C-alpha positions as a printed Julia matrix, in Angstrom:
142×3 Matrix{Float64}:
  10.01  -20.69    5.87
   8.67  -17.14    6.38
   4.87  -18.93    5.99
   5.42  -22.05    8.32
   2.92  -20.14   11.15
   0.43  -19.43    8.95
  -2.09  -18.04   10.92
   0.32  -16.41   13.66
   1.15  -14.1    10.01
  -2.95  -13.95    9.12
  -2.87  -12.38   12.66
  -0.02   -9.86   12.83
  -1.7    -9.18    8.63
  -4.68   -8.32   10.06
  -3.4    -5.84   13.03
  -1.69   -4.37   10.84
  -4.23   -2.97    8.48
  -6.85   -3.05   10.99
  -4.86   -0.41   12.81
  -5.54    2.95   13.48
  -2.11    3.54   11.9
  -1.85    5.23    8.87
  -0.66    3.04    5.6
   0.47    4.11    2.37
   0.31    1.77   -0.67
  -0.55    1.06   -4.2
  -3.53   -0.2    -6.06
  -3.85   -1.98   -2.28
  -6.96   -3.71   -3.36
  -5.05   -6.15   -5.53
  -2.7    -7.17   -2.57
  -5.75   -7.53   -0.16
  -7.69   -9.91   -2.82
  -4.1   -12.07   -2.62
  -4.77  -12.0     0.91
  -8.16  -13.45    0.99
  -7.17  -15.84   -1.7
  -4.44  -16.96    1.02
  -7.35  -17.49    3.61
  -7.55  -14.31    5.39
 -10.97  -13.49    4.74
 -12.27  -10.0     4.99
 -10.55   -6.73    6.34
 -11.24   -3.74    7.58
  -7.93   -1.53    6.48
  -7.87    1.91    8.45
  -6.12    4.58    7.45
  -5.34    3.61    4.29
  -3.6     6.44    1.03
  -3.8     4.5    -1.73
  -1.05    6.33   -4.32
  -3.23    5.01   -7.29
  -6.19    6.54   -5.96
  -4.3    10.14   -5.16
  -2.82   10.04   -8.26
  -4.7     8.35  -11.15
  -3.54    9.77  -14.05
  -0.24    9.2   -13.81
  -1.21    4.97  -14.59
   1.01    2.61  -12.72
   3.6     2.63  -10.58
   6.1     3.43  -12.75
   4.32    6.88  -14.01
   3.73    8.05  -10.01
   7.53    7.73   -9.67
   8.02    8.78  -12.61
   5.93   11.99  -11.94
   6.84   12.25   -8.47
  10.72   11.35   -8.39
  12.13   11.64  -11.76
  12.88    8.52  -11.01
  12.91    5.57  -13.6
  11.42    2.3   -11.99
  12.5    -1.19  -13.44
   9.61   -3.62  -12.98
  11.2    -6.41  -14.23
  11.28   -8.79  -11.69
   7.28   -8.46  -10.9
   5.79  -11.25  -12.65
   8.79  -13.37  -12.21
   8.17  -16.62  -10.11
   8.31  -15.62   -6.2
   6.93  -18.69   -6.01
   9.96  -20.49   -6.46
  12.05  -20.62   -3.59
  15.11  -19.04   -2.5
  14.25  -15.57   -3.98
  16.75  -14.46   -6.02
  18.72  -10.89   -5.03
  16.93   -9.6    -8.01
  13.83  -10.1    -6.23
  14.41   -9.17   -2.93
  15.44   -5.85   -4.62
  12.61   -5.93   -6.74
  10.76   -6.09   -3.45
  12.54   -3.55   -1.67
  12.15   -0.94   -4.37
   8.41   -1.58   -4.5
   7.63   -1.61   -0.99
  10.12    1.52   -0.55
   9.33    4.22   -3.59
   5.97    4.76   -2.19
   7.21    6.56    0.78
   8.76    9.48   -1.05
   6.37    9.71   -3.09
   3.65    9.93   -0.61
   5.77   12.99    1.1
   5.8    14.49   -1.86
   2.05   14.15   -2.7
   1.87   15.69    1.03
   3.71   18.73    0.01
   1.98   19.19   -3.09
  -0.92   19.62   -1.51
  -0.25   21.37    1.58
  -0.81   18.75    3.93
   1.57   18.86    6.86
   1.11   14.8     7.33
   0.21   11.43    5.85
  -2.63   12.36    9.08
  -3.91   15.41    7.22
  -3.27   13.71    3.57
  -5.86   11.28    4.66
  -8.29   13.96    4.49
  -7.99   14.12    0.3
  -8.33   10.82   -0.4
 -11.06   10.8    -3.13
 -13.81    8.91   -0.64
 -13.18   11.32    1.98
 -16.75   12.29    3.64
 -16.33   15.85    4.72
 -19.32   15.32    7.02
 -17.26   12.59    8.86
 -16.93   13.52   12.74
 -13.53   11.61   12.96
 -12.1    11.15    9.01
  -8.87    9.99   11.18
 -10.95    6.96   12.37
 -12.32    6.04    8.83
 -12.77    2.54    7.93
 -12.96    0.79    4.53
 -14.35   -2.2     3.69
 -12.2    -3.74    1.15
């Protein structure tokens, strides 16, 4: 079981979220709330691009995908019983799609804002402080 060593998993998640590597997500506050509920404590998330904050007018992830990629996303598995094992193939597909689809949306957002990389896109975040001398190492305590 992937959750057999919960302490190792929590350590991995913390090292990922608190690293300087740029992370792209959608409504990541909800994911962090779930991680806290699982006993992960607080996280100092670095370099997060949350597409929901960058494109609030698009609505949910379905709207962002439609706006950015002109594709329709089926969210039918979103509220399925994820605790039940084994996961169905449709749940695996949904989870992979949900994680992957933010990447091409982020790429399109970079191009539309004239950013040449996700590092540059960080400067376009709504919470970016233009007077911050180190904008790429900003922390956001969530």
